[in-house]
Amino acid sequence: QVQVVESGGGLVQAGGSLRLSCAASGNTFSINIIGWYRQAPGTQRELVASIDGGNRRYYADSVKGRFTISRDKTKNTVYLEMDSLKPEDTAVYYCRADAVLDGYWGQGTQVTVSS
């Protein structure tokens, strides 16, 4: 079993920055990849960024150049640094840890960007 807990969401003005954290616990050795997803009201959950065990990163086109995903293996934590935020980035952001046999979601953290 793996548990993931997100933190760092909040309200920010357009152009501002936020850093989200995803802390994993439990059988973290089984995790292959950790991803950040987001879901705005009335839309499907979408993958924003991910990082795997070899530090290979993926970014959605909508966030390239503005968001940076990183990890601190000593803390079993993955970060999402979000810069130049736009109102369309407003969503609940979820962390997902994909392990060998299953995937684990966090509870989500709200990010609201005001114009």
PDB file of C-alpha atoms in Angstrom:
ATOM      1  CA  GLN A   1       0.000   0.000   0.000  1.00  0.00           C
ATOM      2  CA  VAL A   2       1.043   3.541  -0.738  1.00  0.00           C
ATOM      3  CA  GLN A   3      -0.422   6.718   0.678  1.00  0.00           C
ATOM      4  CA  VAL A   4      -0.038  10.120  -0.944  1.00  0.00           C
ATOM      5  CA  VAL A   5      -0.891  13.473   0.571  1.00  0.00           C
ATOM      6  CA  GLU A   6      -0.918  16.758  -1.327  1.00  0.00           C
ATOM      7  CA  SER A   7      -0.371  20.196   0.120  1.00  0.00           C
ATOM      8  CA  GLY A   8       0.415  23.726  -0.996  1.00  0.00           C
ATOM      9  CA  GLY A   9      -2.707  24.796  -2.828  1.00  0.00           C
ATOM     10  CA  GLY A  10      -4.339  28.169  -2.335  1.00  0.00           C
ATOM     11  CA  LEU A  11      -5.495  31.405  -3.899  1.00  0.00           C
ATOM     12  CA  VAL A  12      -3.079  33.406  -6.031  1.00  0.00           C
ATOM     13  CA  GLN A  13      -3.332  36.242  -8.516  1.00  0.00           C
ATOM     14  CA  ALA A  14      -2.645  35.693 -12.191  1.00  0.00           C
ATOM     15  CA  GLY A  15       1.068  35.760 -12.849  1.00  0.00           C
ATOM     16  CA  GLY A  16       1.866  34.458  -9.396  1.00  0.00           C
ATOM     17  CA  SER A  17       3.439  31.220  -8.233  1.00  0.00           C
ATOM     18  CA  LEU A  18       2.606  28.274  -6.026  1.00  0.00           C
ATOM     19  CA  ARG A  19       4.463  25.118  -5.078  1.00  0.00           C
ATOM     20  CA  LEU A  20       2.549  21.923  -4.500  1.00  0.00           C
ATOM     21  CA  SER A  21       3.964  18.996  -2.546  1.00  0.00           C
ATOM     22  CA  CYS A  22       3.093  15.320  -2.794  1.00  0.00           C
ATOM     23  CA  ALA A  23       4.369  13.246   0.093  1.00  0.00           C
ATOM     24  CA  ALA A  24       4.330   9.466  -0.350  1.00  0.00           C
ATOM     25  CA  SER A  25       4.493   6.901   2.428  1.00  0.00           C
ATOM     26  CA  GLY A  26       4.126   3.162   2.804  1.00  0.00           C
ATOM     27  CA  ASN A  27       5.650   0.871   0.175  1.00  0.00           C
ATOM     28  CA  THR A  28       7.330   3.721  -1.664  1.00  0.00           C
ATOM     29  CA  PHE A  29       9.938   1.379  -3.131  1.00  0.00           C
ATOM     30  CA  SER A  30       7.187   0.016  -5.394  1.00  0.00           C
ATOM     31  CA  ILE A  31       6.421   3.392  -6.997  1.00  0.00           C
ATOM     32  CA  ASN A  32       7.359   3.680 -10.672  1.00  0.00           C
ATOM     33  CA  ILE A  33       6.049   7.104 -11.505  1.00  0.00           C
ATOM     34  CA  ILE A  34       4.348   9.998  -9.768  1.00  0.00           C
ATOM     35  CA  GLY A  35       2.083  12.346 -11.632  1.00  0.00           C
ATOM     36  CA  TRP A  36       0.219  15.551 -10.977  1.00  0.00           C
ATOM     37  CA  TYR A  37      -3.280  15.744 -12.413  1.00  0.00           C
ATOM     38  CA  ARG A  38      -5.892  18.448 -12.272  1.00  0.00           C
ATOM     39  CA  GLN A  39      -9.625  18.652 -12.648  1.00  0.00           C
ATOM     40  CA  ALA A  40     -11.637  21.795 -13.145  1.00  0.00           C
ATOM     41  CA  PRO A  41     -15.429  21.799 -12.646  1.00  0.00           C
ATOM     42  CA  GLY A  42     -17.216  20.128 -15.537  1.00  0.00           C
ATOM     43  CA  THR A  43     -14.027  18.766 -17.094  1.00  0.00           C
ATOM     44  CA  GLN A  44     -12.165  15.483 -17.094  1.00  0.00           C
ATOM     45  CA  ARG A  45      -9.136  14.946 -14.932  1.00  0.00           C
ATOM     46  CA  GLU A  46      -6.007  15.584 -16.968  1.00  0.00           C
ATOM     47  CA  LEU A  47      -2.341  14.777 -16.512  1.00  0.00           C
ATOM     48  CA  VAL A  48      -0.292  17.920 -15.953  1.00  0.00           C
ATOM     49  CA  ALA A  49       3.189  16.568 -15.261  1.00  0.00           C
ATOM     50  CA  SER A  50       4.918  13.380 -14.192  1.00  0.00           C
ATOM     51  CA  ILE A  51       8.305  12.124 -13.136  1.00  0.00           C
ATOM     52  CA  ASP A  52       9.604   8.568 -13.092  1.00  0.00           C
ATOM     53  CA  GLY A  53      12.343   6.724 -11.240  1.00  0.00           C
ATOM     54  CA  GLY A  54      14.915   7.797 -13.821  1.00  0.00           C
ATOM     55  CA  ASN A  55      13.868  11.447 -13.432  1.00  0.00           C
ATOM     56  CA  ARG A  56      12.309  11.489 -16.876  1.00  0.00           C
ATOM     57  CA  ARG A  57       9.705  14.235 -16.934  1.00  0.00           C
ATOM     58  CA  TYR A  58       6.536  14.793 -18.877  1.00  0.00           C
ATOM     59  CA  TYR A  59       4.604  18.048 -19.168  1.00  0.00           C
ATOM     60  CA  ALA A  60       1.286  18.796 -20.772  1.00  0.00           C
ATOM     61  CA  ASP A  61       1.581  21.370 -23.537  1.00  0.00           C
ATOM     62  CA  SER A  62      -0.565  23.788 -21.561  1.00  0.00           C
ATOM     63  CA  VAL A  63       2.003  24.032 -18.752  1.00  0.00           C
ATOM     64  CA  LYS A  64       5.331  23.637 -20.548  1.00  0.00           C
ATOM     65  CA  GLY A  65       7.717  26.410 -19.628  1.00  0.00           C
ATOM     66  CA  ARG A  66       5.624  27.418 -16.608  1.00  0.00           C
ATOM     67  CA  PHE A  67       5.479  24.336 -14.377  1.00  0.00           C
ATOM     68  CA  THR A  68       8.407  22.305 -13.082  1.00  0.00           C
ATOM     69  CA  ILE A  69       8.174  18.878 -11.483  1.00  0.00           C
ATOM     70  CA  SER A  70      10.937  17.667  -9.196  1.00  0.00           C
ATOM     71  CA  ARG A  71      11.507  15.099  -6.502  1.00  0.00           C
ATOM     72  CA  ASP A  72      13.365  14.729  -3.229  1.00  0.00           C
ATOM     73  CA  LYS A  73      13.955  11.016  -2.826  1.00  0.00           C
ATOM     74  CA  THR A  74      15.185  11.440   0.745  1.00  0.00           C
ATOM     75  CA  LYS A  75      11.765  12.815   1.692  1.00  0.00           C
ATOM     76  CA  ASN A  76       9.695  10.669  -0.709  1.00  0.00           C
ATOM     77  CA  THR A  77       8.213  13.923  -1.921  1.00  0.00           C
ATOM     78  CA  VAL A  78       7.454  15.249  -5.387  1.00  0.00           C
ATOM     79  CA  TYR A  79       6.987  18.952  -5.986  1.00  0.00           C
ATOM     80  CA  LEU A  80       5.160  20.904  -8.647  1.00  0.00           C
ATOM     81  CA  GLU A  81       6.449  24.442  -8.987  1.00  0.00           C
ATOM     82  CA  MET A  82       3.861  26.507 -10.820  1.00  0.00           C
ATOM     83  CA  ASP A  83       4.890  29.895 -12.186  1.00  0.00           C
ATOM     84  CA  SER A  84       3.129  32.452 -14.368  1.00  0.00           C
ATOM     85  CA  LEU A  85      -0.198  31.066 -13.245  1.00  0.00           C
ATOM     86  CA  LYS A  86      -3.281  31.784 -15.312  1.00  0.00           C
ATOM     87  CA  PRO A  87      -6.965  31.726 -14.370  1.00  0.00           C
ATOM     88  CA  GLU A  88      -7.362  28.619 -16.530  1.00  0.00           C
ATOM     89  CA  ASP A  89      -4.985  26.791 -14.182  1.00  0.00           C
ATOM     90  CA  THR A  90      -7.717  26.898 -11.548  1.00  0.00           C
ATOM     91  CA  ALA A  91      -8.569  23.327 -10.567  1.00  0.00           C
ATOM     92  CA  VAL A  92      -8.239  20.700  -7.905  1.00  0.00           C
ATOM     93  CA  TYR A  93      -4.764  19.239  -8.245  1.00  0.00           C
ATOM     94  CA  TYR A  94      -4.258  15.569  -7.463  1.00  0.00           C
ATOM     95  CA  CYS A  95      -1.136  13.516  -6.997  1.00  0.00           C
ATOM     96  CA  ARG A  96      -1.081   9.911  -8.193  1.00  0.00           C
ATOM     97  CA  ALA A  97       1.576   7.331  -7.424  1.00  0.00           C
ATOM     98  CA  ASP A  98       1.732   4.432  -9.859  1.00  0.00           C
ATOM     99  CA  ALA A  99       3.194   1.326  -8.295  1.00  0.00           C
ATOM    100  CA  VAL A 100       3.821  -2.121  -9.720  1.00  0.00           C
ATOM    101  CA  LEU A 101       0.316  -3.427  -9.103  1.00  0.00           C
ATOM    102  CA  ASP A 102      -1.849  -0.379  -8.499  1.00  0.00           C
ATOM    103  CA  GLY A 103      -2.198   3.388  -8.526  1.00  0.00           C
ATOM    104  CA  TYR A 104      -2.859   5.589  -5.528  1.00  0.00           C
ATOM    105  CA  TRP A 105      -4.555   8.975  -5.496  1.00  0.00           C
ATOM    106  CA  GLY A 106      -4.281  11.735  -2.961  1.00  0.00           C
ATOM    107  CA  GLN A 107      -7.246  13.729  -1.734  1.00  0.00           C
ATOM    108  CA  GLY A 108      -6.472  16.757  -3.885  1.00  0.00           C
ATOM    109  CA  THR A 109      -5.616  20.370  -3.177  1.00  0.00           C
ATOM    110  CA  GLN A 110      -7.464  23.384  -4.573  1.00  0.00           C
ATOM    111  CA  VAL A 111      -5.607  25.926  -6.679  1.00  0.00           C
ATOM    112  CA  THR A 112      -7.484  29.104  -7.540  1.00  0.00           C
ATOM    113  CA  VAL A 113      -5.982  31.762  -9.790  1.00  0.00           C
ATOM    114  CA  SER A 114      -7.770  35.090  -9.820  1.00  0.00           C
ATOM    115  CA  SER A 115      -7.653  37.434 -12.804  1.00  0.00           C
TER     116      SER A 115
END
